[in-house]
Amino acid sequence: MNEPNPVMVENRIGLAKFDQQFSAIDLLPNELLPAVVTLPGGDLTSRCQSIALFRSQLLAAEQITPPCLWLPEVIQEQILTSIQVSGIARYCKDNQQVTDALITDLLVKLEGIQLQASALSRQLSIIAENKALEQLRLELEAIQKKRLSTKKKKSLALNDAQKLDIKVQAELNAWMQLATGAGGQIFKLPAIWSERLEIWQELEGIFTDLGLVAGLGWDLSQGVFQSHGWMNLVRLQKIVKQIPLLREVIEAFGKMKDTEGEPIIEEIISRMSVTFRNEVEVTTPLVPMETKGITRSDSISRMLPQEAAFFGHPVLKKLWHARRAEHILLSYAVEGTEKITEITEQEQDYKENKAGNKVNRNRGPMIVCLDTSGSMQGTPENVAKALVLQCISVAKKEKRACFVYLFGSKNEVKEMELTPDKAGLEQMILFLSMSFGGGTDVEGPLNMALERSDEKQWQQADILLVSDGEFSVSSGLSRKISNHKEQRGMSVHGVVIGGRLSPMDKICEPLHKFSSWLDLQNNKYQI
């Protein structure tokens, strides 16, 4: 029987000890490892254990304990207070994507604060050591003077214990100084999460109006988090509420009240914006165009193959994480140039008065024809979809049906009855994030809308056409619309998002011109 190779046995024992030493890394998902491994402060094992506990508490909606025990108590309290006051924890329950994204952003911000405290601590430590040496020199001079000693003075130096005390006190003073200088609150929730919370809370208000939140639980947050379309629509909705003209369109189309022949004069203030773009080349190490040699870093994309071999090993990968935490991975040094676009804009305001009559008869169901052709892409399309969302809200409040036609080129029509209930939520989000491209064919959706209005359930319906007006209308369609207006008292509202009124002014009454969507390009709620 062959004796086991002593070297192989020793290697296996060494790997087993190494695996046990860094076993805490396995407590975290791969998405969090980079942020936890590179975080300064404490040791790797304690960081992994405390962050893993913090993550499990968020997912289970349990009481949260301080996640960074290596920090001063005042900073730990600020971290907990920021999370509790914001209310973000309730969106983390059973939602790994939201939880991991939140923890990653918190650790990135905490790393910046720790680096700031470390730099200040070094400065305070140097000052404290100099003061201690000066005090020691004065004491020795006093003793020698008292003894009338003529011996040569010995060189002054602090022992290790004194240096350690000074360092610990300097670190504490640095944190306290930062906390005091920041108005007592150095750690705050990252700005992106404040924005997300504001959006989610407003969405909850919208869905509450639609009767959708009850029974859904907080699973809603996961869908909202993944849907950038909802986030953009909420931002636009805030702007819609600030523009009187759009509020009037929504109220006129959704108000359950007969009004006839009311004269109105609309004063529209629009702002035109011209954009100039210039490209400038900047030298940066972040663009790998040319290799400059070998360096040490924590970059995965530039690490040498021998480092990748460590990462692929089931045990040595933990050594790889430790080396990355110290920024000592052997990597290629690269350099290149990047083009940065500089944007400048010039703006001009102009006023336009439009006189007409508001005709609103027989408020019943709502039929919306929404243009998503190529000419509507970008902000105009999102403004149009925000109007549709308002129509859905009005339909729920007034118990009215709402049918929408989304159209682009010929034969590109998507139709859907948007029901404000739990079953229609996913369908509504998908519908409002859809769009076509190419040209504009308004004949198809308007004919379909008129045919639907002939059905018994939709005979009292009004039609809302939202477009930029870049299409043509046949005489046959114009006559058909006129007949429905005379026979049914149906109203065809029009919203022009752009500067072209014809041919919408031939088929729509009232017609609202909204060219000030250009203002949204510089608005703080810009998409």
mmCIF file of C-alpha atoms in Angstrom, residues 37-338:
data_model
loop_
_atom_site.group_PDB
_atom_site.id
_atom_site.type_symbol
_atom_site.label_atom_id
_atom_site.label_comp_id
_atom_site.label_asym_id
_atom_site.label_seq_id
_atom_site.Cartn_x
_atom_site.Cartn_y
_atom_site.Cartn_z
ATOM 1 C CA VAL A 37 -14.510 42.996 0.037
ATOM 2 C CA THR A 38 -13.136 46.423 -0.895
ATOM 3 C CA LEU A 39 -14.785 48.244 2.036
ATOM 4 C CA PRO A 40 -12.177 49.631 4.471
ATOM 5 C CA GLY A 41 -12.556 49.084 8.206
ATOM 6 C CA GLY A 42 -12.790 45.953 10.319
ATOM 7 C CA ASP A 43 -11.662 42.579 8.976
ATOM 8 C CA LEU A 44 -13.095 40.698 6.005
ATOM 9 C CA THR A 45 -14.811 38.039 8.112
ATOM 10 C CA SER A 46 -16.618 40.493 10.395
ATOM 11 C CA ARG A 47 -17.682 42.626 7.409
ATOM 12 C CA CYS A 48 -19.162 39.626 5.588
ATOM 13 C CA GLN A 49 -20.975 38.372 8.692
ATOM 14 C CA SER A 50 -22.483 41.742 9.672
ATOM 15 C CA ILE A 51 -23.577 42.637 6.107
ATOM 16 C CA ALA A 52 -25.081 39.148 5.638
ATOM 17 C CA LEU A 53 -27.107 39.604 8.852
ATOM 18 C CA PHE A 54 -28.189 43.094 7.737
ATOM 19 C CA ARG A 55 -29.325 41.678 4.371
ATOM 20 C CA SER A 56 -31.353 38.866 5.951
ATOM 21 C CA GLN A 57 -33.065 41.337 8.310
ATOM 22 C CA LEU A 58 -34.123 43.552 5.391
ATOM 23 C CA LEU A 59 -35.449 40.597 3.385
ATOM 24 C CA ALA A 60 -37.408 39.244 6.352
ATOM 25 C CA ALA A 61 -38.679 42.696 7.466
ATOM 26 C CA GLU A 62 -37.124 42.143 10.891
ATOM 27 C CA GLN A 63 -35.759 44.739 13.293
ATOM 28 C CA ILE A 64 -32.477 46.022 11.871
ATOM 29 C CA THR A 65 -29.273 45.903 13.941
ATOM 30 C CA PRO A 66 -26.179 48.063 13.208
ATOM 31 C CA PRO A 67 -24.556 46.609 10.050
ATOM 32 C CA CYS A 68 -21.060 48.129 10.546
ATOM 33 C CA LEU A 69 -19.893 47.351 14.068
ATOM 34 C CA TRP A 70 -16.355 48.618 13.369
ATOM 35 C CA LEU A 71 -17.664 52.200 13.110
ATOM 36 C CA PRO A 72 -18.271 54.605 16.032
ATOM 37 C CA GLU A 73 -21.673 54.270 17.676
ATOM 38 C CA VAL A 74 -22.858 57.705 16.478
ATOM 39 C CA ILE A 75 -22.319 56.689 12.830
ATOM 40 C CA GLN A 76 -24.075 53.344 13.312
ATOM 41 C CA GLU A 77 -27.082 55.172 14.744
ATOM 42 C CA GLN A 78 -27.146 57.527 11.755
ATOM 43 C CA ILE A 79 -27.166 54.555 9.332
ATOM 44 C CA LEU A 80 -30.128 52.969 11.125
ATOM 45 C CA THR A 81 -31.957 56.297 11.409
ATOM 46 C CA SER A 82 -31.553 57.019 7.668
ATOM 47 C CA ILE A 83 -33.083 53.650 6.768
ATOM 48 C CA GLN A 84 -35.916 53.834 9.309
ATOM 49 C CA VAL A 85 -36.923 57.433 8.592
ATOM 50 C CA SER A 86 -36.891 56.959 4.806
ATOM 51 C CA GLY A 87 -39.207 53.937 4.909
ATOM 52 C CA ILE A 88 -37.102 52.088 2.322
ATOM 53 C CA ALA A 89 -37.018 48.901 4.416
ATOM 54 C CA ARG A 90 -40.609 47.939 3.539
ATOM 55 C CA TYR A 91 -39.712 47.783 -0.157
ATOM 56 C CA CYS A 92 -36.913 45.297 0.632
ATOM 57 C CA LYS A 93 -39.152 42.583 2.085
ATOM 58 C CA ASP A 94 -38.785 39.372 0.028
ATOM 59 C CA ASN A 95 -37.189 41.451 -2.736
ATOM 60 C CA GLN A 96 -33.545 40.477 -3.302
ATOM 61 C CA GLN A 97 -32.997 42.866 -6.206
ATOM 62 C CA VAL A 98 -34.057 45.964 -4.290
ATOM 63 C CA THR A 99 -32.231 44.822 -1.135
ATOM 64 C CA ASP A 100 -28.914 44.066 -2.851
ATOM 65 C CA ALA A 101 -29.018 47.295 -4.851
ATOM 66 C CA LEU A 102 -29.698 49.295 -1.665
ATOM 67 C CA ILE A 103 -26.884 47.609 0.297
ATOM 68 C CA THR A 104 -24.430 48.127 -2.571
ATOM 69 C CA ASP A 105 -25.194 51.862 -2.774
ATOM 70 C CA LEU A 106 -25.017 52.224 1.016
ATOM 71 C CA LEU A 107 -21.606 50.533 1.125
ATOM 72 C CA VAL A 108 -20.269 52.677 -1.719
ATOM 73 C CA LYS A 109 -21.322 55.830 0.109
ATOM 74 C CA LEU A 110 -19.976 54.497 3.401
ATOM 75 C CA GLU A 111 -16.627 53.738 1.748
ATOM 76 C CA GLY A 112 -16.339 57.368 0.657
ATOM 77 C CA ILE A 113 -17.079 58.590 4.180
ATOM 78 C CA GLN A 114 -14.587 56.138 5.680
ATOM 79 C CA LEU A 115 -11.849 57.277 3.302
ATOM 80 C CA GLN A 116 -12.612 60.867 4.269
ATOM 81 C CA ALA A 117 -12.420 59.981 7.970
ATOM 82 C CA SER A 118 -9.177 58.041 7.437
ATOM 83 C CA ALA A 119 -7.478 61.005 5.756
ATOM 84 C CA LEU A 120 -8.596 63.356 8.543
ATOM 85 C CA SER A 121 -7.500 60.819 11.169
ATOM 86 C CA ARG A 122 -3.965 60.733 9.752
ATOM 87 C CA GLN A 123 -3.734 64.518 9.942
ATOM 88 C CA LEU A 124 -5.003 64.613 13.525
ATOM 89 C CA SER A 125 -2.625 61.779 14.493
ATOM 90 C CA ILE A 126 0.416 63.682 13.185
ATOM 91 C CA ILE A 127 -0.641 66.805 15.063
ATOM 92 C CA ALA A 128 -1.210 64.812 18.273
ATOM 93 C CA GLU A 129 2.168 63.047 17.996
ATOM 94 C CA ASN A 130 3.963 66.360 17.524
ATOM 95 C CA LYS A 131 2.223 67.783 20.592
ATOM 96 C CA ALA A 132 3.155 64.686 22.629
ATOM 97 C CA LEU A 133 6.805 64.934 21.566
ATOM 98 C CA GLU A 134 6.883 68.620 22.416
ATOM 99 C CA GLN A 135 5.408 67.904 25.849
ATOM 100 C CA LEU A 136 7.976 65.147 26.417
ATOM 101 C CA ARG A 137 10.821 67.497 25.435
ATOM 102 C CA LEU A 138 9.646 70.151 27.868
ATOM 103 C CA GLU A 139 9.401 67.617 30.692
ATOM 104 C CA LEU A 140 12.932 66.323 30.061
ATOM 105 C CA GLU A 141 14.338 69.833 29.947
ATOM 106 C CA ALA A 142 12.702 70.641 33.276
ATOM 107 C CA ILE A 143 14.166 67.506 34.908
ATOM 108 C CA GLN A 144 17.674 68.168 33.591
ATOM 109 C CA LYS A 145 17.533 71.784 34.673
ATOM 110 C CA LYS A 146 16.452 70.780 38.182
ATOM 111 C CA ARG A 147 19.301 68.265 38.498
ATOM 112 C CA LEU A 148 21.798 70.646 36.887
ATOM 113 C CA SER A 149 22.711 67.781 34.559
ATOM 114 C CA THR A 150 25.331 68.316 31.882
ATOM 115 C CA LYS A 151 24.688 64.965 30.181
ATOM 116 C CA LYS A 152 23.898 64.967 26.502
ATOM 117 C CA LYS A 153 20.183 64.865 25.831
ATOM 118 C CA LYS A 154 18.822 61.613 24.444
ATOM 119 C CA SER A 155 16.729 61.596 21.250
ATOM 120 C CA LEU A 156 13.006 61.902 21.965
ATOM 121 C CA ALA A 157 10.585 59.202 20.715
ATOM 122 C CA LEU A 158 7.155 57.833 21.575
ATOM 123 C CA ASN A 159 6.775 54.153 22.388
ATOM 124 C CA ASP A 160 4.364 51.843 20.541
ATOM 125 C CA ALA A 161 1.685 52.040 23.220
ATOM 126 C CA GLN A 162 1.656 55.844 23.106
ATOM 127 C CA LYS A 163 1.450 55.832 19.299
ATOM 128 C CA LEU A 164 -1.455 53.357 19.412
ATOM 129 C CA ASP A 165 -3.361 55.493 21.925
ATOM 130 C CA ILE A 166 -2.835 58.584 19.781
ATOM 131 C CA LYS A 167 -4.014 56.744 16.640
ATOM 132 C CA VAL A 168 -7.177 55.415 18.299
ATOM 133 C CA GLN A 169 -8.057 58.824 19.728
ATOM 134 C CA ALA A 170 -7.340 60.511 16.379
ATOM 135 C CA GLU A 171 -9.745 58.125 14.598
ATOM 136 C CA LEU A 172 -12.491 58.854 17.102
ATOM 137 C CA ASN A 173 -11.884 62.616 16.891
ATOM 138 C CA ALA A 174 -11.971 62.444 13.081
ATOM 139 C CA TRP A 175 -15.412 60.780 13.077
ATOM 140 C CA MET A 176 -16.773 63.192 15.674
ATOM 141 C CA GLN A 177 -15.400 66.186 13.768
ATOM 142 C CA LEU A 178 -16.993 64.984 10.511
ATOM 143 C CA ALA A 179 -20.321 64.325 12.228
ATOM 144 C CA THR A 180 -20.328 67.747 13.907
ATOM 145 C CA GLY A 181 -19.248 69.564 10.737
ATOM 146 C CA ALA A 182 -22.080 67.958 8.746
ATOM 147 C CA GLY A 183 -24.729 69.399 11.018
ATOM 148 C CA GLY A 184 -24.902 66.255 13.092
ATOM 149 C CA GLN A 185 -25.800 64.002 10.123
ATOM 150 C CA ILE A 186 -22.816 62.827 8.072
ATOM 151 C CA PHE A 187 -24.508 59.664 6.770
ATOM 152 C CA LYS A 188 -27.638 60.087 4.656
ATOM 153 C CA LEU A 189 -29.442 57.834 2.224
ATOM 154 C CA PRO A 190 -27.911 58.139 -1.307
ATOM 155 C CA ALA A 191 -29.766 60.677 -3.443
ATOM 156 C CA ILE A 192 -30.837 58.081 -6.031
ATOM 157 C CA TRP A 193 -32.809 56.231 -3.353
ATOM 158 C CA SER A 194 -34.536 59.384 -2.180
ATOM 159 C CA GLU A 195 -35.639 59.881 -5.795
ATOM 160 C CA ARG A 196 -36.810 56.267 -6.106
ATOM 161 C CA LEU A 197 -38.735 56.474 -2.854
ATOM 162 C CA GLU A 198 -40.471 59.639 -4.012
ATOM 163 C CA ILE A 199 -41.425 57.924 -7.276
ATOM 164 C CA TRP A 200 -42.637 54.735 -5.591
ATOM 165 C CA GLN A 201 -44.702 56.675 -3.070
ATOM 166 C CA GLU A 202 -46.330 58.690 -5.826
ATOM 167 C CA LEU A 203 -47.010 55.499 -7.761
ATOM 168 C CA GLU A 204 -48.669 54.081 -4.677
ATOM 169 C CA GLY A 205 -50.865 57.177 -4.660
ATOM 170 C CA ILE A 206 -51.735 56.625 -8.323
ATOM 171 C CA PHE A 207 -52.444 52.941 -7.817
ATOM 172 C CA THR A 208 -54.475 53.706 -4.691
ATOM 173 C CA ASP A 209 -56.639 56.018 -6.802
ATOM 174 C CA LEU A 210 -57.042 53.148 -9.236
ATOM 175 C CA GLY A 211 -57.853 50.715 -6.430
ATOM 176 C CA LEU A 212 -54.815 48.562 -7.219
ATOM 177 C CA VAL A 213 -52.718 48.517 -4.053
ATOM 178 C CA ALA A 214 -55.173 46.666 -1.822
ATOM 179 C CA GLY A 215 -54.357 42.968 -1.875
ATOM 180 C CA LEU A 216 -51.176 43.379 -3.900
ATOM 181 C CA GLY A 217 -48.818 43.687 -0.922
ATOM 182 C CA TRP A 218 -45.337 45.087 -1.383
ATOM 183 C CA ASP A 219 -44.630 42.832 -4.369
ATOM 184 C CA LEU A 220 -45.601 45.961 -6.277
ATOM 185 C CA SER A 221 -42.210 47.497 -5.490
ATOM 186 C CA GLN A 222 -40.334 44.840 -7.464
ATOM 187 C CA GLY A 223 -42.287 45.534 -10.637
ATOM 188 C CA VAL A 224 -41.891 49.277 -10.179
ATOM 189 C CA PHE A 225 -38.168 48.912 -9.508
ATOM 190 C CA GLN A 226 -37.674 47.029 -12.765
ATOM 191 C CA SER A 227 -39.938 49.285 -14.845
ATOM 192 C CA HIS A 228 -38.187 52.472 -15.892
ATOM 193 C CA GLY A 229 -41.328 53.362 -17.882
ATOM 194 C CA TRP A 230 -43.311 53.897 -14.674
ATOM 195 C CA MET A 231 -40.530 56.030 -13.182
ATOM 196 C CA ASN A 232 -40.433 58.236 -16.276
ATOM 197 C CA LEU A 233 -44.213 58.600 -16.386
ATOM 198 C CA VAL A 234 -44.347 59.699 -12.766
ATOM 199 C CA ARG A 235 -41.728 62.376 -13.391
ATOM 200 C CA LEU A 236 -43.699 63.623 -16.395
ATOM 201 C CA GLN A 237 -46.925 63.536 -14.433
ATOM 202 C CA LYS A 238 -45.452 66.013 -11.937
ATOM 203 C CA ILE A 239 -44.794 68.381 -14.806
ATOM 204 C CA VAL A 240 -48.242 67.809 -16.309
ATOM 205 C CA LYS A 241 -49.797 68.957 -13.034
ATOM 206 C CA GLN A 242 -47.854 72.229 -13.274
ATOM 207 C CA ILE A 243 -49.103 73.058 -16.793
ATOM 208 C CA PRO A 244 -52.638 74.559 -16.749
ATOM 209 C CA LEU A 245 -53.380 73.657 -20.356
ATOM 210 C CA LEU A 246 -52.839 69.930 -19.819
ATOM 211 C CA ARG A 247 -54.916 69.981 -16.647
ATOM 212 C CA GLU A 248 -57.744 71.588 -18.630
ATOM 213 C CA VAL A 249 -57.517 68.870 -21.290
ATOM 214 C CA ILE A 250 -57.806 66.116 -18.691
ATOM 215 C CA GLU A 251 -60.640 67.828 -16.819
ATOM 216 C CA ALA A 252 -62.564 68.553 -20.019
ATOM 217 C CA PHE A 253 -62.230 65.006 -21.248
ATOM 218 C CA GLY A 254 -62.983 63.383 -17.931
ATOM 219 C CA LYS A 255 -65.559 65.654 -16.311
ATOM 220 C CA MET A 256 -69.062 64.156 -15.985
ATOM 221 C CA LYS A 257 -70.875 67.430 -16.704
ATOM 222 C CA ASP A 258 -72.548 68.874 -19.803
ATOM 223 C CA THR A 259 -71.168 72.253 -20.940
ATOM 224 C CA GLU A 260 -72.006 73.864 -24.262
ATOM 225 C CA GLY A 261 -70.680 76.897 -26.102
ATOM 226 C CA GLU A 262 -68.424 78.199 -23.346
ATOM 227 C CA PRO A 263 -66.048 80.738 -24.940
ATOM 228 C CA ILE A 264 -62.406 80.387 -24.002
ATOM 229 C CA ILE A 265 -59.180 82.164 -24.880
ATOM 230 C CA GLU A 266 -56.014 80.211 -24.254
ATOM 231 C CA GLU A 267 -52.713 81.999 -23.871
ATOM 232 C CA ILE A 268 -49.905 79.550 -24.551
ATOM 233 C CA ILE A 269 -46.360 80.466 -23.580
ATOM 234 C CA SER A 270 -43.886 78.226 -25.384
ATOM 235 C CA ARG A 271 -40.120 78.053 -25.304
ATOM 236 C CA MET A 272 -38.056 76.966 -28.293
ATOM 237 C CA SER A 273 -34.661 75.439 -27.624
ATOM 238 C CA VAL A 274 -31.762 74.984 -30.070
ATOM 239 C CA THR A 275 -29.070 72.513 -29.058
ATOM 240 C CA PHE A 276 -25.414 72.604 -30.146
ATOM 241 C CA ARG A 277 -23.108 69.635 -29.526
ATOM 242 C CA ASN A 278 -19.277 69.677 -29.644
ATOM 243 C CA GLU A 279 -17.060 66.639 -29.106
ATOM 244 C CA VAL A 280 -13.828 66.971 -27.071
ATOM 245 C CA GLU A 281 -11.188 64.247 -26.635
ATOM 246 C CA VAL A 282 -9.918 63.600 -23.090
ATOM 247 C CA THR A 283 -7.063 61.274 -22.079
ATOM 248 C CA THR A 284 -8.171 58.784 -19.425
ATOM 249 C CA PRO A 285 -7.035 55.418 -17.998
ATOM 250 C CA LEU A 286 -10.657 54.249 -18.065
ATOM 251 C CA VAL A 287 -10.626 53.671 -21.832
ATOM 252 C CA PRO A 288 -8.436 50.637 -22.610
ATOM 253 C CA MET A 289 -7.005 51.652 -25.977
ATOM 254 C CA GLU A 290 -3.276 51.201 -25.316
ATOM 255 C CA THR A 291 -1.377 48.996 -22.831
ATOM 256 C CA LYS A 292 1.210 50.904 -20.791
ATOM 257 C CA GLY A 293 2.715 48.036 -18.764
ATOM 258 C CA ILE A 294 1.887 46.159 -15.555
ATOM 259 C CA THR A 295 0.405 47.638 -12.391
ATOM 260 C CA ARG A 296 -1.545 46.586 -9.295
ATOM 261 C CA SER A 297 -5.244 47.356 -8.944
ATOM 262 C CA ASP A 298 -8.654 45.902 -8.090
ATOM 263 C CA SER A 299 -9.841 45.889 -11.727
ATOM 264 C CA ILE A 300 -11.299 42.582 -12.907
ATOM 265 C CA SER A 301 -11.298 43.502 -16.596
ATOM 266 C CA ARG A 302 -7.545 44.275 -16.617
ATOM 267 C CA MET A 303 -6.192 41.537 -14.331
ATOM 268 C CA LEU A 304 -3.544 39.123 -15.642
ATOM 269 C CA PRO A 305 -4.481 35.500 -16.489
ATOM 270 C CA GLN A 306 -2.649 34.167 -13.431
ATOM 271 C CA GLU A 307 -5.055 36.149 -11.226
ATOM 272 C CA ALA A 308 -8.011 34.643 -13.081
ATOM 273 C CA ALA A 309 -6.636 31.179 -12.268
ATOM 274 C CA PHE A 310 -6.924 32.018 -8.552
ATOM 275 C CA PHE A 311 -10.509 33.185 -9.025
ATOM 276 C CA GLY A 312 -11.486 29.907 -10.694
ATOM 277 C CA HIS A 313 -10.161 27.799 -7.824
ATOM 278 C CA PRO A 314 -12.858 26.753 -5.260
ATOM 279 C CA VAL A 315 -10.649 27.763 -2.310
ATOM 280 C CA LEU A 316 -8.042 30.161 -3.689
ATOM 281 C CA LYS A 317 -10.817 32.423 -4.958
ATOM 282 C CA LYS A 318 -11.057 33.733 -1.403
ATOM 283 C CA LEU A 319 -7.381 34.732 -1.573
ATOM 284 C CA TRP A 320 -8.286 36.452 -4.846
ATOM 285 C CA HIS A 321 -11.012 38.442 -3.054
ATOM 286 C CA ALA A 322 -8.562 39.363 -0.296
ATOM 287 C CA ARG A 323 -5.951 40.521 -2.868
ATOM 288 C CA ARG A 324 -8.610 42.554 -4.650
ATOM 289 C CA ALA A 325 -9.616 44.144 -1.358
ATOM 290 C CA GLU A 326 -6.014 45.333 -0.993
ATOM 291 C CA HIS A 327 -5.861 46.582 -4.624
ATOM 292 C CA ILE A 328 -2.880 44.293 -5.361
ATOM 293 C CA LEU A 329 -4.167 42.224 -8.297
ATOM 294 C CA LEU A 330 -1.548 42.134 -11.081
ATOM 295 C CA SER A 331 -3.189 44.084 -13.919
ATOM 296 C CA TYR A 332 -2.411 45.640 -17.262
ATOM 297 C CA ALA A 333 -1.939 49.423 -17.133
ATOM 298 C CA VAL A 334 -3.978 50.979 -19.935
ATOM 299 C CA GLU A 335 -4.652 54.425 -21.317
ATOM 300 C CA GLY A 336 -6.778 55.883 -24.057
ATOM 301 C CA THR A 337 -8.858 58.819 -25.174
ATOM 302 C CA GLU A 338 -12.568 59.372 -24.677
#
